[in-house]
XYZ file of C-alpha atoms in Angstrom:
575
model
C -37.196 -15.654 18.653
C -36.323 -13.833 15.318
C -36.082 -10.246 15.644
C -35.890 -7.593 11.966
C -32.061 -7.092 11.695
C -32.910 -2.761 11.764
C -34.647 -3.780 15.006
C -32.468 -5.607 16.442
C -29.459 -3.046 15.644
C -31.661 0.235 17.074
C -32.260 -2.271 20.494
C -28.441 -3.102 20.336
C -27.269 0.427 19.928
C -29.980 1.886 22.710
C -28.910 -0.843 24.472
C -25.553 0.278 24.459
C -25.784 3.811 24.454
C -27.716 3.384 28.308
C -24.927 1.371 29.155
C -22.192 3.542 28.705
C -24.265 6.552 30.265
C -24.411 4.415 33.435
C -20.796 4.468 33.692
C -19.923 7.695 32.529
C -21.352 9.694 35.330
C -18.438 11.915 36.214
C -17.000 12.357 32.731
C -15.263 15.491 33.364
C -13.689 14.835 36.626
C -12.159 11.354 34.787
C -10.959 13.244 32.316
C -9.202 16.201 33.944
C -7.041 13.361 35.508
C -6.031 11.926 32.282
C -5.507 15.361 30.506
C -4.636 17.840 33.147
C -5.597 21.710 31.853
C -6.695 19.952 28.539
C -9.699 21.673 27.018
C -12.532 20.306 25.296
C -11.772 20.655 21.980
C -8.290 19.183 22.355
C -7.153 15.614 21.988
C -4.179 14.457 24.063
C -1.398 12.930 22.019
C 1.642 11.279 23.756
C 4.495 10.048 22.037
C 6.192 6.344 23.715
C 9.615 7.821 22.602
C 11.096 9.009 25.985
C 13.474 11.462 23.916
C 10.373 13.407 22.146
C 8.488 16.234 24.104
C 4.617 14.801 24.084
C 2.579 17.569 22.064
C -1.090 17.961 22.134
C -2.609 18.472 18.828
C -6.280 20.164 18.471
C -9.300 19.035 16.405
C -9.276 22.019 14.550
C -5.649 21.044 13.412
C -6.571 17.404 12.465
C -9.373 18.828 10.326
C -7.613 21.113 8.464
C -4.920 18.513 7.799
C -7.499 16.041 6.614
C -9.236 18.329 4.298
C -5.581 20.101 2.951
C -2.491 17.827 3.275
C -0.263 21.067 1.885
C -1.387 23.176 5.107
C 1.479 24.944 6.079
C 3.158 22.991 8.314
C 5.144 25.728 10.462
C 2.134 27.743 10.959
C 0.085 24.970 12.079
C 2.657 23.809 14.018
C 2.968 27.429 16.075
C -0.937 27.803 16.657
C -2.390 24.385 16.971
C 0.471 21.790 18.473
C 1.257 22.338 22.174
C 4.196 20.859 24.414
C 2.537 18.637 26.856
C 4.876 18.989 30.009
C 2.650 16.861 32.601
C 3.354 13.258 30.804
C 6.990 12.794 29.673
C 6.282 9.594 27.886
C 3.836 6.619 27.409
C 3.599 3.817 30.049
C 2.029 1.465 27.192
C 3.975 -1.884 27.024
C 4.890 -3.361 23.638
C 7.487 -6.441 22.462
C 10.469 -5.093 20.313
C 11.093 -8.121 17.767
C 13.603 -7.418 15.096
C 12.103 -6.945 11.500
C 12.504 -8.913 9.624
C 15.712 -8.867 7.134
C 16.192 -9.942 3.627
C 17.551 -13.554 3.104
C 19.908 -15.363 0.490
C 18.139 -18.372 -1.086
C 21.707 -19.785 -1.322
C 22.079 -19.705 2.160
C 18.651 -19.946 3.650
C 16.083 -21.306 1.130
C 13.512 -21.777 3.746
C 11.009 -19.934 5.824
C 8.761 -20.982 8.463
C 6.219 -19.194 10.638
C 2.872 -19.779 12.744
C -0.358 -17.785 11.217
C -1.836 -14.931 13.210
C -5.316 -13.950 13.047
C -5.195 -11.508 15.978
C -6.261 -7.855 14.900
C -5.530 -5.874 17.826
C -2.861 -4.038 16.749
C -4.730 -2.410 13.848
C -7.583 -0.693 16.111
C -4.725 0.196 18.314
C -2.395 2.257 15.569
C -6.197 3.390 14.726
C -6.773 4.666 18.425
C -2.757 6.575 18.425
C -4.168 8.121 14.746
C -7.574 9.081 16.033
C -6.144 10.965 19.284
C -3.897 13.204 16.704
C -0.317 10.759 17.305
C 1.364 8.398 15.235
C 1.910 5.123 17.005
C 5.297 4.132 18.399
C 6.893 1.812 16.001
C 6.526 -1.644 18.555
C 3.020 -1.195 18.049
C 2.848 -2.148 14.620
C 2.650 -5.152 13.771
C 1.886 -5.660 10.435
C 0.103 -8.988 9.903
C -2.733 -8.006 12.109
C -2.946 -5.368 10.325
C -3.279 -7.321 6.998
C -5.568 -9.504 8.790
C -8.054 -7.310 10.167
C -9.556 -6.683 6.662
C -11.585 -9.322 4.820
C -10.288 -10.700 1.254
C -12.273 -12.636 -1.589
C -10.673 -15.783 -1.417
C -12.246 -18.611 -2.348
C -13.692 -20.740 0.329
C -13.166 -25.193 0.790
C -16.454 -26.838 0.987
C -14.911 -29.602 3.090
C -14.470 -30.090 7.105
C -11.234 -32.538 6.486
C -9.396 -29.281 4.223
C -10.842 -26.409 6.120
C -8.899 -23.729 4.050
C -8.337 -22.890 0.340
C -4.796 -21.549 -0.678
C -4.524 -18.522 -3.042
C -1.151 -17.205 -4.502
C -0.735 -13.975 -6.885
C 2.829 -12.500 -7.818
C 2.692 -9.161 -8.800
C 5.215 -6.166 -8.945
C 6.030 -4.944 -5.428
C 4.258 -1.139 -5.790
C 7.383 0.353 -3.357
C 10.232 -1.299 -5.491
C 9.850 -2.133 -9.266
C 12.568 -4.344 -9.192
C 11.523 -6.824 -6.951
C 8.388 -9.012 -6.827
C 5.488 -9.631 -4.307
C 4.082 -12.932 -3.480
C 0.943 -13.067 -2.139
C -0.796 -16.113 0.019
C -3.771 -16.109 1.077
C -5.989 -18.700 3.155
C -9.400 -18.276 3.805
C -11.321 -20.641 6.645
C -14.164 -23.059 6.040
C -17.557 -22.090 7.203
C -19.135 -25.297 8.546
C -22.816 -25.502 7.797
C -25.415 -24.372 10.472
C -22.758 -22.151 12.179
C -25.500 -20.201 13.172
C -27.355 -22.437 15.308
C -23.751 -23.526 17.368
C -24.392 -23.258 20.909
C -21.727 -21.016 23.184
C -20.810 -20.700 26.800
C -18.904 -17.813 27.157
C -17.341 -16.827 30.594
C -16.215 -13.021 30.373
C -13.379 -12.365 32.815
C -13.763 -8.447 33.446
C -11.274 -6.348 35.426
C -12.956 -4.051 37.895
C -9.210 -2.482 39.024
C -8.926 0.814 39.516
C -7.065 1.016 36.446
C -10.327 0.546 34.844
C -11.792 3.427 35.972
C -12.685 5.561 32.994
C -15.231 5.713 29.954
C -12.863 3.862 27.155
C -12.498 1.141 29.912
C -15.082 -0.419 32.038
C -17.686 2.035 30.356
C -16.629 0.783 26.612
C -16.390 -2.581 27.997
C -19.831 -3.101 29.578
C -21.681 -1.535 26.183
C -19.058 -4.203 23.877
C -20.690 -7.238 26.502
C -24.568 -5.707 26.548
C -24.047 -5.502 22.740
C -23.100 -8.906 22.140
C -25.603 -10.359 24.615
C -28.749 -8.922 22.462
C -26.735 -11.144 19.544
C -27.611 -14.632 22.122
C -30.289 -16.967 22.361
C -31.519 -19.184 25.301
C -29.138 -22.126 23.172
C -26.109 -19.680 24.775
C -24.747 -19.135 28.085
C -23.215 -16.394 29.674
C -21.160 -15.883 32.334
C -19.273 -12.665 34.316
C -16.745 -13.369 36.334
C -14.798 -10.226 37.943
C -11.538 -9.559 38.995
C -9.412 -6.650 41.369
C -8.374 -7.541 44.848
C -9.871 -10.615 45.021
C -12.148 -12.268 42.344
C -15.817 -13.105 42.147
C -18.748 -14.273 40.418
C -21.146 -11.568 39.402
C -23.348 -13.364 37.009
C -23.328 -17.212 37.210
C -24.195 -19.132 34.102
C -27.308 -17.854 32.294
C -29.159 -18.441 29.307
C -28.121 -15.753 26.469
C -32.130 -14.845 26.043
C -32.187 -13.524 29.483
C -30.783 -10.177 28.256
C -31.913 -8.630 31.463
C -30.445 -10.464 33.587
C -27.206 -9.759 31.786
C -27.607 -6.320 31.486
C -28.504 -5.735 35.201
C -25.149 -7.705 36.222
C -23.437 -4.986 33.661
C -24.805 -2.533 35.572
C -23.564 -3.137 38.728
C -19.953 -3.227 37.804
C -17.634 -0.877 39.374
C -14.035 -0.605 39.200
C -11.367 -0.003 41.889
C -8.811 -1.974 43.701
C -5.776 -3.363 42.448
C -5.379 -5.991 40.289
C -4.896 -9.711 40.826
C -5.840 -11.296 37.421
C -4.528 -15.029 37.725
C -7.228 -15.669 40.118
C -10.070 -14.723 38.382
C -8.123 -16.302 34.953
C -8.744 -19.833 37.261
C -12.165 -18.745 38.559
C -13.174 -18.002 34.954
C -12.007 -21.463 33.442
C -13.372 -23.364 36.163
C -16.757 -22.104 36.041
C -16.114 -22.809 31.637
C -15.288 -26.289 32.819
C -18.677 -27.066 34.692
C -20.939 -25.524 32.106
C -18.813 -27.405 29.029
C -21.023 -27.657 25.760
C -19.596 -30.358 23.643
C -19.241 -29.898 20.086
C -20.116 -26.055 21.103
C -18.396 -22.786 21.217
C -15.914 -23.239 24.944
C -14.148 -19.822 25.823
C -12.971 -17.845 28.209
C -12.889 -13.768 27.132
C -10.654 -11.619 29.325
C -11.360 -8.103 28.987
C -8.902 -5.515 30.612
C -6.297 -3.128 29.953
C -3.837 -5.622 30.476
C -2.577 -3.555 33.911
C -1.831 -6.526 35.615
C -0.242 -5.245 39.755
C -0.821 -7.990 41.806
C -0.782 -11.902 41.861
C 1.102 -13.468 38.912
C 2.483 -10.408 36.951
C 5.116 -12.238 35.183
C 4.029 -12.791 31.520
C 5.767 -16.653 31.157
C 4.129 -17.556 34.240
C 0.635 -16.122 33.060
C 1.229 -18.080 30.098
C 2.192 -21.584 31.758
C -1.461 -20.686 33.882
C -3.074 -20.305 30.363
C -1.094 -22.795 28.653
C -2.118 -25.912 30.943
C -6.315 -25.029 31.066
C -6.109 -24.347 27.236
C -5.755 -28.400 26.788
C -8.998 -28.786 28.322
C -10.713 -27.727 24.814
C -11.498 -24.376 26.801
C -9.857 -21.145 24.140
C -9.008 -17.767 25.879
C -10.107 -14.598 24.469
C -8.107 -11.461 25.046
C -9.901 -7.888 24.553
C -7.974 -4.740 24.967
C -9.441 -1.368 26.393
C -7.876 1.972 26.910
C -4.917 3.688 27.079
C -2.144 5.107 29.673
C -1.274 1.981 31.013
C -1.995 -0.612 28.124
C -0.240 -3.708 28.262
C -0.417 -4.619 24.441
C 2.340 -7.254 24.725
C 0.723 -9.054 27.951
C -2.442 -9.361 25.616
C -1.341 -10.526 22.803
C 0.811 -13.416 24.401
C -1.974 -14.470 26.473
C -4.587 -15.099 23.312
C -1.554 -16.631 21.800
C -1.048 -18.888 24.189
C -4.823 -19.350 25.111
C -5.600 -20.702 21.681
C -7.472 -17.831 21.117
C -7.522 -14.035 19.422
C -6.532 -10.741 20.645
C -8.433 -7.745 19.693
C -8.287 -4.050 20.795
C -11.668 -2.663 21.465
C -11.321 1.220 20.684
C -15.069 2.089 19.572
C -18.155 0.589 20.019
C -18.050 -0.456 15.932
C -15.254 -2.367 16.573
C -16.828 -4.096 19.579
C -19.590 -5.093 16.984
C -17.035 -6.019 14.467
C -14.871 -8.233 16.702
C -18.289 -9.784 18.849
C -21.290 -9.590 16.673
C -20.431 -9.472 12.915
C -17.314 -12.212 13.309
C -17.976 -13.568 16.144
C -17.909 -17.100 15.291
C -14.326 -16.301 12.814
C -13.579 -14.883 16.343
C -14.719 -17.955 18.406
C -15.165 -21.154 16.582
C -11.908 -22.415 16.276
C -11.843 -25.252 12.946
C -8.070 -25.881 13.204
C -5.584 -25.502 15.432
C -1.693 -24.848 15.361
C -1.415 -23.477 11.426
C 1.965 -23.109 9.948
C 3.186 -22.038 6.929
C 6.559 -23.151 5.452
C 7.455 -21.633 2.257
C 10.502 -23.444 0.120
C 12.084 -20.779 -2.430
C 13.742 -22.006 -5.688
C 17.012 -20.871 -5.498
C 17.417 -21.425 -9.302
C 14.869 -18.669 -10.007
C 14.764 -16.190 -6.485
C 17.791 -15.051 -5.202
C 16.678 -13.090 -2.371
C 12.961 -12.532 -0.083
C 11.685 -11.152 2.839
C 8.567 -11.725 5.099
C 6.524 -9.165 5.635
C 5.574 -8.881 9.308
C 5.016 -11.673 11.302
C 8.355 -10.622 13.720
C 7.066 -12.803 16.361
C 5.730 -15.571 14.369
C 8.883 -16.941 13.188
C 9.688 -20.761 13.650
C 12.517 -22.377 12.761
C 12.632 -25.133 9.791
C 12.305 -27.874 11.759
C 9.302 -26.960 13.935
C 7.103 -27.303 11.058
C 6.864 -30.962 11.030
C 6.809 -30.982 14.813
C 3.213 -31.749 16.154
C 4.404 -30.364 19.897
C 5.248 -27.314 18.329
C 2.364 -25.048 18.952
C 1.114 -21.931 16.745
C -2.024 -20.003 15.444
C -5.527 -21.663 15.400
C -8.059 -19.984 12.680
C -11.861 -19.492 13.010
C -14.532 -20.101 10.614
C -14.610 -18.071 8.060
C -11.703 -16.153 8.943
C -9.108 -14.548 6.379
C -5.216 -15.308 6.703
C -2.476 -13.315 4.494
C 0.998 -13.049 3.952
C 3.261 -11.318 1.662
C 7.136 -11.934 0.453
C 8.900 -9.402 -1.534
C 11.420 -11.517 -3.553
C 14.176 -10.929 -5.837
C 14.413 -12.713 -9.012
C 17.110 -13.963 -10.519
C 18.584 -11.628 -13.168
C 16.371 -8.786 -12.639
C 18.242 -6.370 -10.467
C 16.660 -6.299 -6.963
C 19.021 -7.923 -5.021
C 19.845 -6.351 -1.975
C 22.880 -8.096 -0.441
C 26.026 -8.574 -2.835
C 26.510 -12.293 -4.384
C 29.311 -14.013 -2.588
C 32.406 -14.342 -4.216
C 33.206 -17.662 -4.653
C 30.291 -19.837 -5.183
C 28.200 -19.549 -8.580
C 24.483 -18.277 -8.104
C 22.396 -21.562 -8.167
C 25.230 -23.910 -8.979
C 24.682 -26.230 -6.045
C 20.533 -27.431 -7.287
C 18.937 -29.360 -9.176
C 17.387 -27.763 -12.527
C 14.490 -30.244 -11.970
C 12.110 -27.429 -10.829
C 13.488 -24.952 -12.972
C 9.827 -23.874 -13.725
C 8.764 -23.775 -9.848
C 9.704 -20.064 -8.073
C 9.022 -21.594 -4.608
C 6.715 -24.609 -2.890
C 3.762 -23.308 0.075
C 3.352 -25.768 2.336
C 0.583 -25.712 5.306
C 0.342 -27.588 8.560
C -2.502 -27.845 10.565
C -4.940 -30.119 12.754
C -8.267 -30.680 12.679
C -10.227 -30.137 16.261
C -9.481 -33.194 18.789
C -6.480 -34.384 16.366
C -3.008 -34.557 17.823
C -1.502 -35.078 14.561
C -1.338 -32.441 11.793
C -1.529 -32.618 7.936
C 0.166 -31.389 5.108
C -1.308 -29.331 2.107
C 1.240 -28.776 -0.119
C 0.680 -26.437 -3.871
C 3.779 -24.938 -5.843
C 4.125 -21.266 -7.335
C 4.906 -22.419 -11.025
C 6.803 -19.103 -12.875
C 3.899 -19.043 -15.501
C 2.086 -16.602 -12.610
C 4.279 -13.949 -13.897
C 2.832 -13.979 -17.407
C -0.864 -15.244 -16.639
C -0.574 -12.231 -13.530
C 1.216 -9.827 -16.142
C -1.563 -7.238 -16.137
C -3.193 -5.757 -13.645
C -2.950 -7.584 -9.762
C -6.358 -8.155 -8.262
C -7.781 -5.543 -5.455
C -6.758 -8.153 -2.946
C -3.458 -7.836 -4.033
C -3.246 -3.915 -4.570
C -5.046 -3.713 -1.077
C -3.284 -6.168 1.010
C -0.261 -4.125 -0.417
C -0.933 -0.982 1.031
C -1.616 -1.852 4.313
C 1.928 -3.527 4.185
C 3.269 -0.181 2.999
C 1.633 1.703 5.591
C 2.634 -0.331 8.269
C 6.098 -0.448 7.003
C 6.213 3.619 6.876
C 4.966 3.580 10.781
C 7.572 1.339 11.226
C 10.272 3.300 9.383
C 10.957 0.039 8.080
C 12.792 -0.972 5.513
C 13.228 2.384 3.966
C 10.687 3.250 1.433
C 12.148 6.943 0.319
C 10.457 6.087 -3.605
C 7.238 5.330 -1.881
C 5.444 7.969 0.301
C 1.498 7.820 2.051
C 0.406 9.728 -0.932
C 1.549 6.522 -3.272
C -0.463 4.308 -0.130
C -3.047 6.101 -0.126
C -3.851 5.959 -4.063
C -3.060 2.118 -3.865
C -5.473 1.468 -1.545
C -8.523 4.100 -2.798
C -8.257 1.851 -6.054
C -8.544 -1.301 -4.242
C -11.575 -0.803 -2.094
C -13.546 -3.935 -3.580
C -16.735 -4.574 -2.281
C -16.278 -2.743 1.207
C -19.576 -3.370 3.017
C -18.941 -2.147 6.531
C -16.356 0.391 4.965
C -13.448 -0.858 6.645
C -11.059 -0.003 3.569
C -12.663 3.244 2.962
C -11.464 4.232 7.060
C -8.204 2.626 6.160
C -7.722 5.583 3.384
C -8.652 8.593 6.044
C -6.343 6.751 8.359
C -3.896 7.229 5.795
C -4.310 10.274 5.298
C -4.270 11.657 9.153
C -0.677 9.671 9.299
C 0.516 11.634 6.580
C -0.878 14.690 8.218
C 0.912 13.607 11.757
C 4.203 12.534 9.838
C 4.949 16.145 8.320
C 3.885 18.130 11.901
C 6.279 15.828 13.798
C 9.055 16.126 11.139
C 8.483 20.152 11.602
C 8.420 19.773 15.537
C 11.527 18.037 15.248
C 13.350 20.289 12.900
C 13.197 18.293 9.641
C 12.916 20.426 6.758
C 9.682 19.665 4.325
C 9.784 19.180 0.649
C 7.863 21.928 -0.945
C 4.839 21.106 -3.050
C 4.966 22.278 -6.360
């Protein structure tokens, strides 16, 4: 059945909007629990820093900070922020990788490291901005946050090379003395995508840590959003998940949306939570309704708040680990707050051969299920890695640019057992290096004494800055292949003028993630100099994901200088 696209999105979103009604029936009661004493207009705003006193920061406050970033800080600070004494800290679980540091080419001339498509931490820092708090620094992670946007890359018209390789060197914007490589892949869109076939088994949590409107509510409008996006070729499946797990809707063809919606609307949370069950429940019943050649996956949705059964992340991933060779991928979606367990998330998709996405809106529910859902879900290679071999001749020093968790060592690229990122059709990949040339003055860590800058190599590749080399495997192949393609040195004259929006944009979100980070110190480089950087970079921004990526900007700027003034750190006056 073909449906007009402005018909189909006023059923999706009427759809949806019923949906969340239905579960939203005792709004104010659910949230006088989460924000005791808080009043409507005000928008709770908890800091995961157990030595900062949680504030509350109104609407009216974020709107006048929007609309005038010189607002007087202390004034603001007296009438609109307010100590929040019931909530000491965040419960929200995050990993704490090191950054990563600057390395000597004469020492370590190599660096290796799986791809990550995930996105979730983006629409999470997104979610800490929106509620009036910057994020805690472990939940940035900076490559999804370069990867949640779309860049014009170039596309391969072949299955047997499913990506194309793009490199630019420009100027790093937050240090003139150093450079910026940038590499980007972009995934091959096989034809009639369209017309693939999915089964899709959605492994909901009905726990009573569920219990609220940004939770099950947001979930069940995400699920009755996508299902108006099916056809009868599709099948759908809900399996659920507290005490004990269960079947709700067994496996039905995606063009009986009412069907799907009625199961929807029966959900109900409460209970505690015993997830590895329905995680074997859910890729059984994926097993026995196995399309080959098709779209296979599992799609766990749940705030990661994990209390009974297997709680133990390595042993969740060992479950994961051993279905995920079965051709079945595993799907993690995030929802809500409190309680989030970001890091249980992310290493489940990881391990699941799958994505991890943080469902915050309804927009991003469409973003992540409808408008990418086969980058999301059809998987064209698996276990991606990127080695990249600097020429010690010409760069004396670089640094990768998120990607903490990601790293692998030298030799893991060339082994097959190895395993790391998979990439979707379609889908979008970069990374950045800010390097140090030779002779130009950005070196960071002092030349040793006594051994000679580039002495020890060969002058063979003089004109060669560094080789890119990318491993992957095609679907059903144990054995990867190599794509190889070296950054010659005349990029920095045929790049000389200005960089291309991918670059200038891709930048930005580095810097801004970097800032939230508070790493590596960027005192030259302020969200002002982001936020200008990335307003000039917007491209062709259809669903106007760069232009929210400014305003974002802007409220962290806004949060920065109130929680500088709450903590006693004088501001520089504006002239």
């Amino acid at each position: 059945m073909t449906r007009h696209p402005f018909t189909a999105l006023c059923f999706a979103a009427t759809t949806a909007t019923l949906l969340l009604t239905a579960c939203t029936t005792d709004d104010t009661s659910v949230q006088e629990t989460l924000h005791p004493g808080a009043k409507p207009d005000e928008t709770a705003a908890y800091s995961s820093d157990p030595f900062s006193i949680p504030v509350r920061l109104t609407s009216q406050a974020m709107e006048k900070l929007s609309r005038d970033s010189s607002a007087d800080s202390g004034t603001l600070l007296a009438s609109h922020f307010q100590p929040d004494l019931t909530t000491r800290f965040s419960h929200e679980q995050y990993e704490a990788p090191d950054d990563n540091k600057v390395k000597q080419t004469d020492n370590e001339s190599v660096s290796t490291f799986s791809i990550d498509v995930d996105t979730g931490s983006y629409s999470n820092i997104r979610r800490f901005l929106q509620q009036g708090s910057l994020p805690p620094a472990d939940a940035v992670r900076v490559e999804e946050m370069l990867n949640y946007f779309s860049y014009d890359y170039p596309a391969e018209a072949t299955v047997e090379q499913p990506f194309s390789l793009v490199t630019e060197l420009g100027t790093t914007p937050w240090n003139a003395q150093t450079k910026l490589l940038h590499i980007g892949l972009k995934g091959f869109v096989p034809p009639h995508t369209d017309s693939m076939a999915a089964n899709l088994v959605f492994l909901v949590d009905v726990s009573g840590s569920m219990n609220s409107p940004n939770k099950l509510g947001l979930l069940k409008s995400s699920i009755g959003m996508l299902a108006n996006d099916l056809d009868e070729r599709d099948t759908v499946s809900i399996v659920v998940y507290a005490g004990s797990s269960g079947v709700v809707l067994p496996p039905t063809a995606g063009s009986r949306r009412a069907a799907i919606y009625n199961a929807l609307l029966r959900l109900q949370a409460g209970g505690s939570t015993n997830g590895a069950g329905g995680i074997q429940l859910a890729y059984k019943l994926a097993a026995k309704n196995f399309i080959k050649g098709g779209v296979n996956r599992v799609i766990l949705a749940t705030d990661g708040d994990f209390n009974v059964g297997i709680s133990d992340t390595e042993a969740l991933k060992k479950l994961i680990s051993q279905k995920r060779e079965s051709g079945i991928a595993l799907t993690t979606l995030g929802f809500g707050t409190g309680n989030y367990n970001d890091h249980l998330m992310e290493q489940l998709a990881d391990t699941g051969n799958g994505t991890y996405a943080y469902i915050d809106t309804l927009a991003e529910a469409r973003k992540v299920l409808v408008d990418e859902r086969y980058s999301t879900m059809m998987r064209i290679a698996g276990d991606v890695k990127i080695q990249v071999e600097f020429n010690p001749q010409r760069i004396s020093e670089y640094r990768l640019i998120g990607y903490t968790n990601r790293l692998l060592t030298r030799e893991q690229f060339n082994n097959d057992e190895v395993d790391a990122g998979d990439i979707g059709a379609g889908h979008t990949v970069t990374a950045l290096y800010e390097v140090a040339l030779r002779g130009e003055g950005g070196e960071q860590i002092p030349a040793l004494r006594y051994k000679q800058p580039g002495s020890s190599h060969t002058a063979e590749y003089n004109d060669e800055l560094a080789e890119i080399r990318l491993r992957y495997k095609l679907p059903g192949e144990q054995q990867s292949r190599l794509i190889s393609e070296a950054v010659h040195d005349r990029l920095l004259v045929e790049q000389a003028g200005q960089p291309s929006a991918n670059f200038r944009f891709s930048a930005s979100v580095a810097a801004l993630g970097q800032l939230l980070r508070s790493y590596p110190p960027m005192d030259a480089f302020d969200y002002q100099d982001v936020r200008d950087l990335a307003k000039n970079s917007t491209g062709d921004d259809e669903y106007g994901y760069r232009a929210e990526f400014v305003r974002l900007v802007d409220m962290a700027e806004s949060l920065d200088r109130m929680q500088r003034a709450a903590n006693g750190i004088a501001l520089q006056e504006e002239g």
